[in-house]
Short mmCIF file of C-alpha atoms in Angstrom, two decimals:
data_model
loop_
_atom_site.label_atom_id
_atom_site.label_comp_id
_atom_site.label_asym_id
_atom_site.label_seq_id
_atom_site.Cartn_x
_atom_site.Cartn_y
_atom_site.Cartn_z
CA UNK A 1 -28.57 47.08 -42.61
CA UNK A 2 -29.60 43.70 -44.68
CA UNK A 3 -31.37 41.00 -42.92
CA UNK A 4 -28.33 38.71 -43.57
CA UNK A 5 -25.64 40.74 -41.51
CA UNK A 6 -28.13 41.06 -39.04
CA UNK A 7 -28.56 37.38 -39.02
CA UNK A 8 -24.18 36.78 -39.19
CA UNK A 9 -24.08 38.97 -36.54
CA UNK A 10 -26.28 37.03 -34.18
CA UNK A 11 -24.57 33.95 -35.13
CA UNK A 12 -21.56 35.56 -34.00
CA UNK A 13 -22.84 36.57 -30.94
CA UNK A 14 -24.03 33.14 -30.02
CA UNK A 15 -21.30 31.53 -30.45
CA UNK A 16 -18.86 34.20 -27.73
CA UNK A 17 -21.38 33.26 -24.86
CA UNK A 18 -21.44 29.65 -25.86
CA UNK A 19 -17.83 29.92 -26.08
CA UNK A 20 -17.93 31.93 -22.67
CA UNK A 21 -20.10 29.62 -21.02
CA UNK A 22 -18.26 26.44 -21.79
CA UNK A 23 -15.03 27.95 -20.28
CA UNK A 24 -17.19 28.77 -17.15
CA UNK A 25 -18.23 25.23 -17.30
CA UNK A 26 -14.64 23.76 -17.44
CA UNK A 27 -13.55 25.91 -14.52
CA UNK A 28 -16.08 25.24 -12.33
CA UNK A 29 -15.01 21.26 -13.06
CA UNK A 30 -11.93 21.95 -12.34
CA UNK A 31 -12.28 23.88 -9.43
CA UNK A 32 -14.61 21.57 -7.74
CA UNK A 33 -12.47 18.54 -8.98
CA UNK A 34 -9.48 20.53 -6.55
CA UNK A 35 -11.65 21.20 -3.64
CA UNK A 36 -12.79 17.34 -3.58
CA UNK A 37 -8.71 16.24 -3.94
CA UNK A 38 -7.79 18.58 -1.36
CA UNK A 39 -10.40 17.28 1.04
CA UNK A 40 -9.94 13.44 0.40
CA UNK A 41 -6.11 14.06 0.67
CA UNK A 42 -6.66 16.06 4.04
CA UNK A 43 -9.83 14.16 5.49
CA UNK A 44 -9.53 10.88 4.05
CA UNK A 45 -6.24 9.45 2.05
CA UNK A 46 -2.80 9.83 2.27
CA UNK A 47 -0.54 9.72 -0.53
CA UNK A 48 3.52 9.07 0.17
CA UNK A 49 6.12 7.61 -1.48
CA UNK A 50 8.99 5.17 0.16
CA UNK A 51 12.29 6.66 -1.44
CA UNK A 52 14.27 4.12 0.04
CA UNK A 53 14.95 0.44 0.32
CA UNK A 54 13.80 0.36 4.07
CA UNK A 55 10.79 -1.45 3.70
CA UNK A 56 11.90 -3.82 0.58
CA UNK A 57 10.18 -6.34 -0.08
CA UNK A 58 6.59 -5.47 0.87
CA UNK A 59 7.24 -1.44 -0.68
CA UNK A 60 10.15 -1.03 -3.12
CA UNK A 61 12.23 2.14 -2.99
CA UNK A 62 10.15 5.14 -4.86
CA UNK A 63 7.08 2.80 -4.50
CA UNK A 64 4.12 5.32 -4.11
CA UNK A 65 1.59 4.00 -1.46
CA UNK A 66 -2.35 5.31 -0.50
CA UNK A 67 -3.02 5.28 3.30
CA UNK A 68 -6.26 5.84 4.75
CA UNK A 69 -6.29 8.83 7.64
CA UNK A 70 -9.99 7.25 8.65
CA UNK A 71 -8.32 3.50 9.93
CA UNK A 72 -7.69 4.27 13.57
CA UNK A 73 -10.76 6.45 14.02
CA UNK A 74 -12.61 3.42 15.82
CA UNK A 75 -9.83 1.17 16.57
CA UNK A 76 -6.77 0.73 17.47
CA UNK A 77 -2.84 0.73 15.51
CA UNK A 78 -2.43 -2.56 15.51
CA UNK A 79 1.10 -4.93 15.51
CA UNK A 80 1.80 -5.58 11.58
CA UNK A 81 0.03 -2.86 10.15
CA UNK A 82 2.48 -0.62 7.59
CA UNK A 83 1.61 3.09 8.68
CA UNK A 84 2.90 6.72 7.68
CA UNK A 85 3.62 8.61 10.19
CA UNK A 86 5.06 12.01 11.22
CA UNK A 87 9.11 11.17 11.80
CA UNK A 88 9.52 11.56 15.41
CA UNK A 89 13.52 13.11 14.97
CA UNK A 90 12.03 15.57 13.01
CA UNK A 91 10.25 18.99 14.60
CA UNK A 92 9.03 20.43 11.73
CA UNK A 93 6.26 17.46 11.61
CA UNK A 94 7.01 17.64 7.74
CA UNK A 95 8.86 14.74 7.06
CA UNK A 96 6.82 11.63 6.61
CA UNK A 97 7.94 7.66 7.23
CA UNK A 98 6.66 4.41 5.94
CA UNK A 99 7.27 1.80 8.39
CA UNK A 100 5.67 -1.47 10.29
CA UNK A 101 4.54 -1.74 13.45
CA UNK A 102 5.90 -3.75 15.98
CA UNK A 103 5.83 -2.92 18.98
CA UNK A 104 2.62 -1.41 20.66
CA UNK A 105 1.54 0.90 23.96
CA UNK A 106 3.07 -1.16 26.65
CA UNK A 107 4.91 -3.97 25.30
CA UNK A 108 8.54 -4.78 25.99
CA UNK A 109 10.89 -5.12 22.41
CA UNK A 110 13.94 -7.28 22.86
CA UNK A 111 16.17 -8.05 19.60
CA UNK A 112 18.67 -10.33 20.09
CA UNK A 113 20.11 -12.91 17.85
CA UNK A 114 18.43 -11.61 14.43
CA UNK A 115 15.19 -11.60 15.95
CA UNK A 116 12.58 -9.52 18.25
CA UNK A 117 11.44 -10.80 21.03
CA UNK A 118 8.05 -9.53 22.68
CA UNK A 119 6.90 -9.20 26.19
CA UNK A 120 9.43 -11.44 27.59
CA UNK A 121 8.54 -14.85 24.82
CA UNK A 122 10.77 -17.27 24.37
CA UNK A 123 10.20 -17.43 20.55
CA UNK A 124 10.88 -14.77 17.90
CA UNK A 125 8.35 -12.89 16.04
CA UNK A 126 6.80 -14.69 13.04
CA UNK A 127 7.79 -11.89 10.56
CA UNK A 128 7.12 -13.37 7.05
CA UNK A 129 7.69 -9.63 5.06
CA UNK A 130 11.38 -9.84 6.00
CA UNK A 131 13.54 -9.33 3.11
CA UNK A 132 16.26 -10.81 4.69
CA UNK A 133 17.28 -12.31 8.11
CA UNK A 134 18.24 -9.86 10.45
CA UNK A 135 22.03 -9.06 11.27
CA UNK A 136 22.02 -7.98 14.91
CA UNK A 137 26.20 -8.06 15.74
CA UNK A 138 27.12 -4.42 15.50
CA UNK A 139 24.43 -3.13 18.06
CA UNK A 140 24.52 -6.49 20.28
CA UNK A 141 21.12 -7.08 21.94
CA UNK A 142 18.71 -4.39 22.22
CA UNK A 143 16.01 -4.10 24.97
CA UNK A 144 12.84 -1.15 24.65
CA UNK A 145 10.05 -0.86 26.65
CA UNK A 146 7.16 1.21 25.17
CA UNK A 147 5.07 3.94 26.73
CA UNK A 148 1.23 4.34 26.98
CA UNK A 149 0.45 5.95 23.60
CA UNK A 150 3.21 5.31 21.93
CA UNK A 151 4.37 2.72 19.05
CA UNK A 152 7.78 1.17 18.14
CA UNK A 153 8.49 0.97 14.38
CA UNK A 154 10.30 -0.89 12.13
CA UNK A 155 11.25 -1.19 8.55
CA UNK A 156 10.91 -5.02 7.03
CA UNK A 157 14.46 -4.66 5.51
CA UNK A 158 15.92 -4.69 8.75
CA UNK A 159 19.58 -4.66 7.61
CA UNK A 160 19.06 -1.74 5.61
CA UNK A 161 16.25 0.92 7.49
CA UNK A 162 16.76 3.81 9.51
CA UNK A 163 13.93 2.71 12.25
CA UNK A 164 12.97 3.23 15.72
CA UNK A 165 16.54 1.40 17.16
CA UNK A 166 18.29 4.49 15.43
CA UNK A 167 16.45 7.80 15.99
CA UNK A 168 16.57 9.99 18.89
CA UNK A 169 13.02 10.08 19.88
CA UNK A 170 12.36 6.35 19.44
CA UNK A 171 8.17 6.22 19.95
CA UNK A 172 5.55 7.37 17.77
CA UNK A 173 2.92 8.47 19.53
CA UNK A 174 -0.66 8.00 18.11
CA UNK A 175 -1.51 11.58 17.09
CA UNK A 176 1.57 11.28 15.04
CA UNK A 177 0.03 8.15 13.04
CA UNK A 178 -0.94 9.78 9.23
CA UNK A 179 -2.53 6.86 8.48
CA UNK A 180 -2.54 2.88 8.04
CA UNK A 181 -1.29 1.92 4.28
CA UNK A 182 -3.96 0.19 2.28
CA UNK A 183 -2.53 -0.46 -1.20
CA UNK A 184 0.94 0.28 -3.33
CA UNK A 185 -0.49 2.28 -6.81
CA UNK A 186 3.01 3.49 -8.33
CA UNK A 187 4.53 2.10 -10.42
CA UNK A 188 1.74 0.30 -12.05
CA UNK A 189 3.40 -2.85 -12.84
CA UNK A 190 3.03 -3.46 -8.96
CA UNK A 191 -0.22 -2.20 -7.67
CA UNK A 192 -1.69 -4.53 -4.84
CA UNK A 193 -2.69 -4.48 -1.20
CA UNK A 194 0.22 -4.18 1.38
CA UNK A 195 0.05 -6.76 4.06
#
C-alpha cells in the first residue's frame, strides 16, 4: 500500500468523526435548547393567544400574549391586571382565558347602567381599556358578591366577551390563575406591554 492512499484514507477518516461529532454537537443544542423551553414555558412563562375580540382594544383577536407564572408568587392578583387563567366552565382544566380582573376575594360587583359598581360606591369604575361603553339592557342590573379566594373576570370589550356574568361557575379561584400578562409579541407590528 503507497504512502498516499494511506494518507487519503486518513483524511477520509477524519473527516466521518468530524462529521459525526458535529451532528452530536447540533443535537445536544437542540436538545438542551428543548429542555430550557419546556421548563421556562412550565416554570416561568406562559404563552396564549386571544382568538377572539373579547378583550379588544388592549389584545386584538389572534393577538399572541407572554404571561409570567412567577407574578403572584409573593403577592397578590390584583384589580386591573390582564391574567390567563384555567376557564372555570371547563373540567378538563385545558381550555385557557385571557381576561381582566375586576373584581377581587371579597368585594361586591354591581353593573348597572353601563357601568360596575364596587363595594357598594356611588361612582363607576374608572375603566380607561374599554373599547366601548357598556350596553347593560338585555341582562338589567347585575349584583355578585365574591368569595374568599376567588376573582371575578371580565373582558374590556364588554359588549362583545363571554366573561364571568355568563359562565356557570362564575369565580376563578387563585390556583386557577396561569399567570399575569406582561407583554403582547404576535403579530409584530403590535408588540408592547399590556396595561
Amino acid at each position: 500500500m503507497s504512502k498516499n492512499s494511506d494518507n487519503n484514507s486518513n483524511t477520509v477518516e477524519k473527516e466521518a468523526a468530524n462529521w459525526k461529532s458535529e451532528l452530536i454537537s447540533w443535537v445536544q443544542v437542540i436538545v438542551a435548547a428543548a429542555l430550557i423551553a419546556l421548563f421556562l414555558n412550565s416554570c416561568i412563562i406562559a404563552n396564549s393567544q386571544v382568538p377572539t375580540s373579547s378583550m379588544e382594544n388592549t389584545i386584538m383577536a389572534r393577538d399572541r400574549v407572554i404571561g409570567s407564572r412567577l407574578s403572584y408568587t409573593f403577592s397578590q392578583p390584583e384589580r386591573g391586571d390582564v391574567v390567563i387563567f384555567h376557564y372555570p366552565d371547563d373540567p378538563t382544566g385545558k381550555t385557557y382565558y385571557v381576561k381582566r380582573i375586576i373584581g377581587l376575594p371579597g368585594d361586591v360587583v354591581d353593573i348597572r347602567d353601563g357601568g360596575v359598581y364596587l363595594n357598594g360606591a356611588d361612582t363607576p369604575l374608572d375603566e380607561p381599556y374599554l373599547k366601548e361603553p357598556m350596553e347593560t339592557g338585555f341582562f338589567g342590573s347585575l349584583h355578585y358578591e365574591v368569595p374568599e379566594d376567588s376573582y371575578f373576570m371580565m373582558g374590556d370589550n364588554r359588549n362583545d366577551s363571554w366573561d364571568a356574568r355568563f359562565w356557570d361557575n362564575t369565580w376563578v379561584k387563585k390556583d386557577k390563575i396561569i399567570a399575569k400578562v406582561l407583554f403582547r409579541y404576535f403579530p409584530f407590528n403590535k408588540m408592547g406591554a399590556i396595561q
